[in-house]
Coordinates of C-alpha atoms in Angstrom, one line a residue:
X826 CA 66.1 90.6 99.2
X827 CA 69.2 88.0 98.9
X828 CA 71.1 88.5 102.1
X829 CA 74.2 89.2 100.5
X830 CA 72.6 92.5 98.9
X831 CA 71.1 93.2 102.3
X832 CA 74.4 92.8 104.1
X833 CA 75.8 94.6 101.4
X834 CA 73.2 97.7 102.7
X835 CA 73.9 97.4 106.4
X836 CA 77.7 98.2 106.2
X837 CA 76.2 101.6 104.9
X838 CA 75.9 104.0 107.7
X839 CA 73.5 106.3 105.3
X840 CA 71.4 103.3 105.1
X841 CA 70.7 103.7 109.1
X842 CA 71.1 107.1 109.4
X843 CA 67.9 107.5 106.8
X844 CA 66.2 104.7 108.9
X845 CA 66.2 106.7 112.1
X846 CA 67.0 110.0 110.9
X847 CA 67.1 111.1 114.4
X848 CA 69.3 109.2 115.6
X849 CA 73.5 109.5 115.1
X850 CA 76.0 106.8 113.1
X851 CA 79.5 108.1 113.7
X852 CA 82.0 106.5 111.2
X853 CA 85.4 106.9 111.5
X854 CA 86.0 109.0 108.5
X855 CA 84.6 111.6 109.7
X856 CA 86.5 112.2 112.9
X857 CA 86.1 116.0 113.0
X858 CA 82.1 116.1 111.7
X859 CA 80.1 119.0 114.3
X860 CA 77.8 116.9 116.1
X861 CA 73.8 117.3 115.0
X862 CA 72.4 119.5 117.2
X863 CA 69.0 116.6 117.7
X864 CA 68.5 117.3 121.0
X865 CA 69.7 113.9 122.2
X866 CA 72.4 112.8 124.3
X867 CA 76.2 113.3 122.8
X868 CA 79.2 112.0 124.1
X869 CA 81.0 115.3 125.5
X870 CA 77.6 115.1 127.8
X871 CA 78.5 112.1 129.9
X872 CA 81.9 112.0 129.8
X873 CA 82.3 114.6 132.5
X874 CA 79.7 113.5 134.8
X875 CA 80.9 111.8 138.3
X876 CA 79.4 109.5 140.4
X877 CA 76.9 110.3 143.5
X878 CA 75.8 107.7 145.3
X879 CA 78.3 105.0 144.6
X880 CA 78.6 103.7 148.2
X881 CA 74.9 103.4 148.3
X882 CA 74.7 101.5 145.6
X883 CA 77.2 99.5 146.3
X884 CA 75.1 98.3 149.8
X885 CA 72.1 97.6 148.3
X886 CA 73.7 95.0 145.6
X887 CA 75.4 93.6 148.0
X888 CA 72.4 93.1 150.8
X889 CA 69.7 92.6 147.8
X890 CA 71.6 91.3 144.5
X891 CA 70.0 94.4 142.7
X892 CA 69.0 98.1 143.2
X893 CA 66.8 100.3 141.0
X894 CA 68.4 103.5 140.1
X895 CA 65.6 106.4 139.4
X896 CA 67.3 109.5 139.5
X897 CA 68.6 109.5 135.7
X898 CA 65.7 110.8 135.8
X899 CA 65.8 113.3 137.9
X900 CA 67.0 117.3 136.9
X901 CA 67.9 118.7 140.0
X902 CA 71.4 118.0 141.1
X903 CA 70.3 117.5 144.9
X904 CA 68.5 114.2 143.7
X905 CA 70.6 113.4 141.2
X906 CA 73.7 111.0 141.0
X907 CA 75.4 112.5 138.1
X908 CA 77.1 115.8 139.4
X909 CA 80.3 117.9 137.7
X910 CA 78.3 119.6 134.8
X911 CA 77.7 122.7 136.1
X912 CA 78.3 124.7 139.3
X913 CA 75.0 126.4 139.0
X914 CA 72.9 126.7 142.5
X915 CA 70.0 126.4 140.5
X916 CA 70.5 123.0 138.8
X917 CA 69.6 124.6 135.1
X918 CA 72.8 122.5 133.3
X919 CA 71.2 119.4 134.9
X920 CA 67.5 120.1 134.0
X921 CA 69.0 120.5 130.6
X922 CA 70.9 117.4 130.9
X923 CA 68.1 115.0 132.6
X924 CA 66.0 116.7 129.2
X925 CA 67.9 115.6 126.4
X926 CA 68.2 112.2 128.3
X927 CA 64.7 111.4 128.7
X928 CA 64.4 112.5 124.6
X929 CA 67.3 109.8 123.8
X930 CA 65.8 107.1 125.4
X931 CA 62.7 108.4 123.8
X932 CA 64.1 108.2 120.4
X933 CA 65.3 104.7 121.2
X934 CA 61.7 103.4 121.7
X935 CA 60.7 105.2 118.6
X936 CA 63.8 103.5 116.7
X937 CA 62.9 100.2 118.0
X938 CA 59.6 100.0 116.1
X939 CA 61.1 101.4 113.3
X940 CA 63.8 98.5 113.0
X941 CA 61.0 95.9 113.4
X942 CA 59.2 97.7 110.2
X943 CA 62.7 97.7 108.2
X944 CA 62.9 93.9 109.3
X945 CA 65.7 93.9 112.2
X946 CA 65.5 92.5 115.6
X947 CA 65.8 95.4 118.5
X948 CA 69.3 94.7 119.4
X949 CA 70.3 96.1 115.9
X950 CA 69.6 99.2 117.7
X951 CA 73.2 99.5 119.0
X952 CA 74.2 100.4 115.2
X953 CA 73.2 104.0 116.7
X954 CA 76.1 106.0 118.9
X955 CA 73.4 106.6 120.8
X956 CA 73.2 103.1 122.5
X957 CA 76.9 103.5 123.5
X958 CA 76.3 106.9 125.0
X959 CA 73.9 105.5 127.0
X960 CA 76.2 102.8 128.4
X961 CA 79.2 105.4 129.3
X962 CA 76.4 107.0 131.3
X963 CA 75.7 104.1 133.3
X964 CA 79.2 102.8 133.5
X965 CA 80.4 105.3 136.3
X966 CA 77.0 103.8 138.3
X967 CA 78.2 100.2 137.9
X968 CA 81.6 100.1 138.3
X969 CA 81.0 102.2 141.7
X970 CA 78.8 99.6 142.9
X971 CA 80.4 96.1 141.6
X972 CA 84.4 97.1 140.0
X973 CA 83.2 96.0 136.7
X974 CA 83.6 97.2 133.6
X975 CA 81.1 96.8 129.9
X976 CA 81.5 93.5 128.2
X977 CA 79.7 94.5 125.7
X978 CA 77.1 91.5 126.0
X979 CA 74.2 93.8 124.7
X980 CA 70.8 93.7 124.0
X981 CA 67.7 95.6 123.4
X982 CA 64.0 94.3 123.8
X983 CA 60.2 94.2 123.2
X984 CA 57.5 92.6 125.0
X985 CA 54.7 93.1 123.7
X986 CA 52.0 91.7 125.4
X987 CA 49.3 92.4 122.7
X988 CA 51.0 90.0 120.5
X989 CA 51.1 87.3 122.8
X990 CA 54.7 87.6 123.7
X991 CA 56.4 88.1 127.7
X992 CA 59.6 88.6 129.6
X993 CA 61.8 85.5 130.1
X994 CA 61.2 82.7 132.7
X995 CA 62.9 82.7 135.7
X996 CA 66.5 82.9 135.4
X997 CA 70.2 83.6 136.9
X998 CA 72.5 85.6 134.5
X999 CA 75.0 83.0 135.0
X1000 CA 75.5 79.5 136.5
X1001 CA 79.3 79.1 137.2
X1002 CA 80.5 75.9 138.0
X1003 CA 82.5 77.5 141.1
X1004 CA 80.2 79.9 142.3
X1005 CA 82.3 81.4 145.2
X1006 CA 85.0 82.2 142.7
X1007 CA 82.6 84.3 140.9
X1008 CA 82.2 86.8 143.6
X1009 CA 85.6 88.9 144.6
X1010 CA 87.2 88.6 148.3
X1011 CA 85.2 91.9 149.5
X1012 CA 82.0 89.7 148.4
X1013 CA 81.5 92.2 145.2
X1014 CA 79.6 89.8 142.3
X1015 CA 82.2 89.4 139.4
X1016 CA 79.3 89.9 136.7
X1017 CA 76.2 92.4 136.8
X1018 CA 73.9 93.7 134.4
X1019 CA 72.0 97.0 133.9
X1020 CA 68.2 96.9 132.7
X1021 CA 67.6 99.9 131.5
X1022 CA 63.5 101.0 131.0
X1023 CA 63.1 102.6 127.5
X1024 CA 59.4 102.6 127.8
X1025 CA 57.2 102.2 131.3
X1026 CA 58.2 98.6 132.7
X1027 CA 54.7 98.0 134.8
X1028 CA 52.7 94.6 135.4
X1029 CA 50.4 95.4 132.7
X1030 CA 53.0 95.4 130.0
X1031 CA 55.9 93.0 131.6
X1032 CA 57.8 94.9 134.4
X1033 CA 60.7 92.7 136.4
X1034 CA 60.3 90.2 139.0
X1035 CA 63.0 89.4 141.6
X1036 CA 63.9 87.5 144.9
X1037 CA 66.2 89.2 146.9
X1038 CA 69.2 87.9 147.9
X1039 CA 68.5 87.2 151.4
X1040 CA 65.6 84.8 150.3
X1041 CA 67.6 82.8 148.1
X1042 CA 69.7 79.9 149.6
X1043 CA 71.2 79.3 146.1
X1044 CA 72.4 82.9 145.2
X1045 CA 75.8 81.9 146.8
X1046 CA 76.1 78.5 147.7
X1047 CA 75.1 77.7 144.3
X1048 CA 72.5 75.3 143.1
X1049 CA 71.6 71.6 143.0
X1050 CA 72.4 70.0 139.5
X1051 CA 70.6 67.2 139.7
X1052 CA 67.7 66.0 137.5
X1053 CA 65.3 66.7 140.7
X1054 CA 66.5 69.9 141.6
X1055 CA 65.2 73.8 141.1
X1056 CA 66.2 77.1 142.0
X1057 CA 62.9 78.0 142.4
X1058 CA 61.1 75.5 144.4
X1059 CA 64.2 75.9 147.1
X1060 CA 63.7 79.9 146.6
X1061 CA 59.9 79.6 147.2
X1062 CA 59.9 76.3 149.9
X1063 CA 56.1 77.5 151.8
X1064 CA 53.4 79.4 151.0
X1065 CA 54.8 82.5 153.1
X1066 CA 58.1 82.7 150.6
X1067 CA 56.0 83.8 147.7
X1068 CA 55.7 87.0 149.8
X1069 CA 59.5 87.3 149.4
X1070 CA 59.1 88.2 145.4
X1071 CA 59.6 91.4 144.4
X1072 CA 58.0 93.3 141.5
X1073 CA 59.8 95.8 140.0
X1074 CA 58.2 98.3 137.6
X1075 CA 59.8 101.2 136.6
X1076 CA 59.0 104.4 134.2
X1077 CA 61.0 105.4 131.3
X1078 CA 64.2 106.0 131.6
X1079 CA 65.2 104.4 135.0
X1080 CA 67.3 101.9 135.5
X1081 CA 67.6 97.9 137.1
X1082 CA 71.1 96.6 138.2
X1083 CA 71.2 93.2 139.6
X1084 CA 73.9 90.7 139.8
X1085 CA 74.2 87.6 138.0
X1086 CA 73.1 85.3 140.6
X1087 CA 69.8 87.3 141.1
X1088 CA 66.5 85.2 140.1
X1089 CA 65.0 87.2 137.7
X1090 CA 61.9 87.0 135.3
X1091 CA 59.6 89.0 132.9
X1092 CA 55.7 89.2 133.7
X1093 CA 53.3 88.1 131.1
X1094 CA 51.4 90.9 130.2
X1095 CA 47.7 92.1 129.7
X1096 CA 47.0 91.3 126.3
X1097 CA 45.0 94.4 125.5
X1098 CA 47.6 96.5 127.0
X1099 CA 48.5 98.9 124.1
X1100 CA 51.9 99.8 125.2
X1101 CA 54.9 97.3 124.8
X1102 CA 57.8 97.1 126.9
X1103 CA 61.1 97.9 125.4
X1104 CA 64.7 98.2 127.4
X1105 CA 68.6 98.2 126.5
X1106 CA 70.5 95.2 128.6
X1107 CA 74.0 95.9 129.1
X1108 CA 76.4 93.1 130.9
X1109 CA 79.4 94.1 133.1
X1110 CA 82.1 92.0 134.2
X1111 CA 85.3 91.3 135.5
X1112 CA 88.2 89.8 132.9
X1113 CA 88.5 87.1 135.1
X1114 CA 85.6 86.0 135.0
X1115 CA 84.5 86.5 131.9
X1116 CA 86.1 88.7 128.7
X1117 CA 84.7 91.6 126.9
X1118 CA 83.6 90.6 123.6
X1119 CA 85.1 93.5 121.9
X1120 CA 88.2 95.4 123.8
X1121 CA 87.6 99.5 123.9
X1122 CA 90.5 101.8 125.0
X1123 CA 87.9 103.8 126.7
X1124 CA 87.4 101.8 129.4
X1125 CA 91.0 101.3 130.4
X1126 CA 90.8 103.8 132.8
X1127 CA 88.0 104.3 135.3
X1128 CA 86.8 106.0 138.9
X1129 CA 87.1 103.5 141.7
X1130 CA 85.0 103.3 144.2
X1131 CA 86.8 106.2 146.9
X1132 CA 86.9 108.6 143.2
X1133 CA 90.5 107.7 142.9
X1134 CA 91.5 106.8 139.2
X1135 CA 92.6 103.3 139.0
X1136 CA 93.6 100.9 136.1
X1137 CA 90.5 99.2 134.9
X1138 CA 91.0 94.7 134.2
X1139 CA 90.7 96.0 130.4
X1140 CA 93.9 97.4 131.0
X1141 CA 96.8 97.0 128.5
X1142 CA 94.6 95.0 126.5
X1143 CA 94.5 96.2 122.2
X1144 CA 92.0 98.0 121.1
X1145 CA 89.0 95.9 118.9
X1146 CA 87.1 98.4 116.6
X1147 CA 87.7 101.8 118.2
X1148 CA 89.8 104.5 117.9
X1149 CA 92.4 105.6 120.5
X1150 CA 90.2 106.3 123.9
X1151 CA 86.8 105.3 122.4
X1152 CA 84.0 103.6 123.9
X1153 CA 82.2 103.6 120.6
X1154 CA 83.2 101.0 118.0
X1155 CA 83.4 101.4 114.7
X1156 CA 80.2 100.7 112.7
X1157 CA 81.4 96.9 111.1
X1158 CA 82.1 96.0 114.3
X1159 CA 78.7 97.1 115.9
X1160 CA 77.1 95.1 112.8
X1161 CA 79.3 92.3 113.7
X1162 CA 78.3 92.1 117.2
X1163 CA 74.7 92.9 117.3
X1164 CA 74.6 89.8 114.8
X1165 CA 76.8 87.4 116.7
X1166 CA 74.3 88.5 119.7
X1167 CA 71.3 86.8 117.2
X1168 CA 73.3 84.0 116.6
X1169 CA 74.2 83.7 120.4
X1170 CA 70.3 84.2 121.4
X1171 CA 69.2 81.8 118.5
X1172 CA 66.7 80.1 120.9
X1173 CA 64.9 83.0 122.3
X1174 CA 64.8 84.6 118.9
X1175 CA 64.1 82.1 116.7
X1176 CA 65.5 83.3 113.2
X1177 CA 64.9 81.2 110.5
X1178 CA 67.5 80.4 108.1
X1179 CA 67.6 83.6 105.8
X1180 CA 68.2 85.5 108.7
X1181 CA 70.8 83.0 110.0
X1182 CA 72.7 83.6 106.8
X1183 CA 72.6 87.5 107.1
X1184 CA 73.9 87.1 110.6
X1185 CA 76.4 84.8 109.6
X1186 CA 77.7 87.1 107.0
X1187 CA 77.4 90.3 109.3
X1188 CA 79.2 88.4 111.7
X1189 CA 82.1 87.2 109.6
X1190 CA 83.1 90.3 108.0
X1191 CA 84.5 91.5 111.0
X1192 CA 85.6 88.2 112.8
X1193 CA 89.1 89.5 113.8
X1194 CA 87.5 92.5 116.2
X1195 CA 86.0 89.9 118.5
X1196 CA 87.7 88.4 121.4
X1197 CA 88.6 84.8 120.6
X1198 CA 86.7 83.2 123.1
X1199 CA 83.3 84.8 122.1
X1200 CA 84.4 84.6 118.5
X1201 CA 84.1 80.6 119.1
X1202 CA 81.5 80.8 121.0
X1203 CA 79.3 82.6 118.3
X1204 CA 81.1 80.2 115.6
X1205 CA 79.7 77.2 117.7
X1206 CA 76.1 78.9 118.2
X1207 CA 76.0 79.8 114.4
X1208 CA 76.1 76.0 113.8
X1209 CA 73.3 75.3 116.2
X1210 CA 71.0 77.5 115.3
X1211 CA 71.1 76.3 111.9
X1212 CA 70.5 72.4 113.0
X1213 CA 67.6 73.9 115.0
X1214 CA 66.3 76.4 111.7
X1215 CA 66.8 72.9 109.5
X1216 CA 64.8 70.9 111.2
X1217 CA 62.1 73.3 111.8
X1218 CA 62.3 74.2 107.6
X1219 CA 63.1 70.5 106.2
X1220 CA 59.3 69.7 105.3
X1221 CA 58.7 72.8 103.8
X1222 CA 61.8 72.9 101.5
X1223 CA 61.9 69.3 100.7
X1224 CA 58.2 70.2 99.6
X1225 CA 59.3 73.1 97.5
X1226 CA 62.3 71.2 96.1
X1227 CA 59.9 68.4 95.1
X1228 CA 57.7 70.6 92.7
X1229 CA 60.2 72.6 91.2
X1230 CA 61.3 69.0 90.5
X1231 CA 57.8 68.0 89.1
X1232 CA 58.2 71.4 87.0
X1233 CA 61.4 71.3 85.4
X1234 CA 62.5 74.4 87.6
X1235 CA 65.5 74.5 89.5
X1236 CA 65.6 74.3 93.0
X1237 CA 63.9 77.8 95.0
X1238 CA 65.4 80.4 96.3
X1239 CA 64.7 78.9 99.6
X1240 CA 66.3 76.0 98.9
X1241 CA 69.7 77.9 97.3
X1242 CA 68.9 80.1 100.9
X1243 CA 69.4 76.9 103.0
X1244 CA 72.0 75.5 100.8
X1245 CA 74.4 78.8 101.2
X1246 CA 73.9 78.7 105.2
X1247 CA 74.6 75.4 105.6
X1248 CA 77.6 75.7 103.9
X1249 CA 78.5 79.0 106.0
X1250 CA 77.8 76.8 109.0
X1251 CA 80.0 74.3 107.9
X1252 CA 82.9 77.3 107.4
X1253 CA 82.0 77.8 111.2
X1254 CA 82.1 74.5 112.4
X1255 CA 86.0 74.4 110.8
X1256 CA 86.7 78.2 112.0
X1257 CA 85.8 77.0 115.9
X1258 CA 87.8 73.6 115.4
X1259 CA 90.6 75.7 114.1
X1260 CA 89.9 78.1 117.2
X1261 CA 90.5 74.4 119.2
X1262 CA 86.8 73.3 119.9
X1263 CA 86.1 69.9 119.5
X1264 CA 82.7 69.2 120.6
X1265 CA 81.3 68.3 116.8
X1266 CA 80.1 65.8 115.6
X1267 CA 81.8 64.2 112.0
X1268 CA 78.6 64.2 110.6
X1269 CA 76.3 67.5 110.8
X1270 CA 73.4 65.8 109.1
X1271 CA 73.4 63.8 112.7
X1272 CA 71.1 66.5 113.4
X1273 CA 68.6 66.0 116.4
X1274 CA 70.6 64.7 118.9
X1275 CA 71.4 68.3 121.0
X1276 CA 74.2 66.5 122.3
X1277 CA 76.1 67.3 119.1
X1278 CA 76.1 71.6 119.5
X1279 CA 76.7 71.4 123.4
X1280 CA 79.9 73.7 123.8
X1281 CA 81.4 73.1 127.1
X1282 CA 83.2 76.5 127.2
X1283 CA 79.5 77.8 128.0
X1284 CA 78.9 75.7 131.1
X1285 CA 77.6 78.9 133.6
X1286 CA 76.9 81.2 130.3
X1287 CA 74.5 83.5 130.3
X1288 CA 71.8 81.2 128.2
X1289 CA 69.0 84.0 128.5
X1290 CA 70.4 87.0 128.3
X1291 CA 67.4 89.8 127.2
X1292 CA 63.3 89.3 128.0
X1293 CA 61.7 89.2 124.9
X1294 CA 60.6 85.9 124.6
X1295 CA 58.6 84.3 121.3
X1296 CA 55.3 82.4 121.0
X1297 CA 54.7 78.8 122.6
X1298 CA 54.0 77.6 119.2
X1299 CA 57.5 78.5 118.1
X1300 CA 59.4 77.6 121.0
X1301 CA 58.3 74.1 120.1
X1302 CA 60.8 72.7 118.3
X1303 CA 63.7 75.0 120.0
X1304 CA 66.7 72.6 121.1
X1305 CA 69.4 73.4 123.8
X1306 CA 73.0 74.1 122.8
X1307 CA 73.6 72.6 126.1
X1308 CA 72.6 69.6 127.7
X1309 CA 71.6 71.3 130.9
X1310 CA 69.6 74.6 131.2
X1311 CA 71.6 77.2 133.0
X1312 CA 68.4 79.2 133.9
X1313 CA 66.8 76.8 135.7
X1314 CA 69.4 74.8 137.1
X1315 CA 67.8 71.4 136.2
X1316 CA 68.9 68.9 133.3
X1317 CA 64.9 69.8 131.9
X1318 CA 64.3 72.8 129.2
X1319 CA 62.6 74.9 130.5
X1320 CA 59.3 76.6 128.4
X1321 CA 60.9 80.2 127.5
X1322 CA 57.6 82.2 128.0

């Protein structure tokens, strides 16, 4: 199917809705539609739920760099974090809340599988409300614990071990340049991520690996950036630090938050375990350090830490795709991200150039509802992950293009494929000079020299950003968009499995 009639599709919310049938695309015509009574999750169920534990939490990510979270899963309201749904002694209203969150994430899983059928990646997933409703819950949790607010840097995952794939290498969610600037005065990280389990995380199937804070010289004082240097061999210096690593599985729907200086990685997995390993990944951060990619006037005001109301830093901001008070975008602009996060995570993905030109075109038909600097970002990223898809597809199409020659056939559709993707690339590579980068080359048939795509507005980036992580075989010919690997903090690539 051409990718212009496939785009065409996805802007259809029926087309999703009959995907997962289950599951819930809101569209902004139909403002006062009942909600489906599915048994999952709606919005009017989070949005009066209050924090717990927030002072806990806080603690532990500021002693550790993470904490696992367990009680959304938990009914009773004497173990639970989420209070203010009901006043019964009996905890029934929370029972019946814990069920219907245990069936959404559930359904997610389910939905997951389903998208890989119907030929999308996982993180097309957040087409669904259902994804969003899922991050409000969680908000209240992280803003408690580190001040920040959704930045919409989302993604959701599959390991599956069966299929020779496994969680990411290790890894720090970002490598800033000034590292102490990254953390606020009362020490609070400025960036954090949730990690939330939509099937059992365990060793077996990939669960998460950390080392704590207080075992890792380089989680504040930064790391070396010299050709000899590595997080790792500093983190794990004798025999005896190995002891320091921390596995952390988790069952279905509980939770990982760590900060974005915590060493993290994915296990590789048992390959006859039957079960894969899929989670949602949603980033939180502080405006000054790093901008939301999409703005929603949902967020503007939140709970502080005491329970006090307080003006969020997405204050006074406009809103980018939702309506007044939402923290649900509209569905282009949920197309527009989740596409702009493939083009982003080109390396880790590895999309060949069909898909790179559905992307591209899912991605520019909402370019006005993302936040400039992500907007150039993906613009940039866009024209590197086409260099990479060219050189990986140039002996294949020159082949085809050489007997359609021979045959007095025009050129195949692969060929017309790669031609309109180049050309969208090169409507990229003018939108981000226009947008003032000016790291190109004149020439983008100079491709093979990485040196050419690196952006330096992604210096400290978040270059990893989800677990699922492809074959060896195809990570083979996978280039960097920057000349020095943020996840390993070395001038080396490192292998992504």
């Amino acid at each position: 199917m051409a990718h212009d009639e496939l785009s065409s599709k996805a802007k259809n919310p029926v087309y999703w809705r009959e995907l997962c049938p289950r599951l819930t695309v809101s569209i902004d015509t139909e403002p006062d539609a009942a909600p489906r009574n599915n048994g999952l999750l709606k919005l009017q169920d989070v949005v009066s739920v209050r924090l717990g534990k927030g002072t806990n939490y806080r603690r532990r990510l500021d002693e550790d760099g993470y904490f696992t979270c367990i009680e959304l899963t938990q009914p009773l309201k004497r173990n639970s974090m989420y209070k203010g749904l009901s006043n019964d002694s009996d905890g029934s209203v929370d029972r019946a809340f814990a069920d219907k969150f245990m069936a959404t994430v559930a359904a997610l899983a389910e939905a997951i599988d389903v998208l890989e059928d119907a030929g999308w990646p996982s993180t097309f997933l957040m087409v669904y409300d259902e994804v969003w409703i899922l991050q409000q819950l969680v908000q209240p949790v992280m803003t408690a614990a580190s001040g920040n607010l959704p930045n919409m840097d989302i993604l959701a995952l599959k390991v599956d071990p069966a299929h020779g794939s496994a969680g990411f290498s290790p890894h720090r969610d970002r490598q800033p340049t000034d590292v102490a600037g990254s953390f606020r005065a009362d020490g609070s990280p400025k960036y954090t991520t949730c990690w939330l389990a939509l099937s059992d995380a365990t060793p077996e199937n990939s669960c998460l690996y950390v080392i704590p804070r207080p075992f890792d010289p380089g989680y504040s004082a930064g790391d070396g950036t010299g050709p000899d240097d590595d997080m790792m061999r500093d983190a794990l210096a004798t025999k005896e630090s190995y002891q320091n690593i921390r596995g952390l599985p988790v069952q279905q729907g509980e939770a990982l938050f760590f900060s974005h200086r915590t060493i993290h990685w994915g296990s590789r997995g048992h390959p006859a375990y039957a079960h894969p390993r899929k989670a949602l990944s949603f980033a939180f951060s502080d405006d000054s350090f790093e901008a939301p990619y999409i703005r929603l006037n949902g967020y503007h005001k939140q709970a502080s830490t005491d329970g006090s109301n307080a003006t969020s830093h997405h204050a006074d901001k406009d809103n980018r795709g939702g309506t007044e008070g939402s923290v649900i975008p509209s569905v282009s602009v949920r197309l527009a991200l989740a596409a702009s996060q493939m083009l982003v995570y080109h390396e880790r993905f590895n999309p060949g150039l069909q898909k790179l030109s559905l992307y591209g075109a899912l991605f520019k038909a909402t370019l006005g509802d993302l936040e400039p600097e992500y907007r150039k970002k993906v613009q940039v990223e866009f024209v590197s992950a086409v260099k990479d898809a060219e050189l990986q597809e140039a002996s294949r199409s020159k082949a085809k293009t050489v007997d359609a020659h021979r045959s007095d056939q025009g050129p195949s559709d692969n060929v017309n494929a790669q031609e309109d993707v180049l050309d969208d690339a090169l409507d990229s590579m003018l939108d981000a000079v226009c947008d003032g980068y000016d790291g190109f080359e004149d020439d983008f048939d100079a491709s093979g020299d990485d040196s050419s795509i690196h952006d330096p507005s992604t210096d400290g980036c978040h270059v990893v950003g989800g677990d699922e992580c492809s074959s060896d075989t195809d990570n083979a010919n996978v280039s960097g968009s920057s000349d020095r690997d943020m996840s390993m903090g070395t001038n080396k690539k490192p292998r992504l499995c």
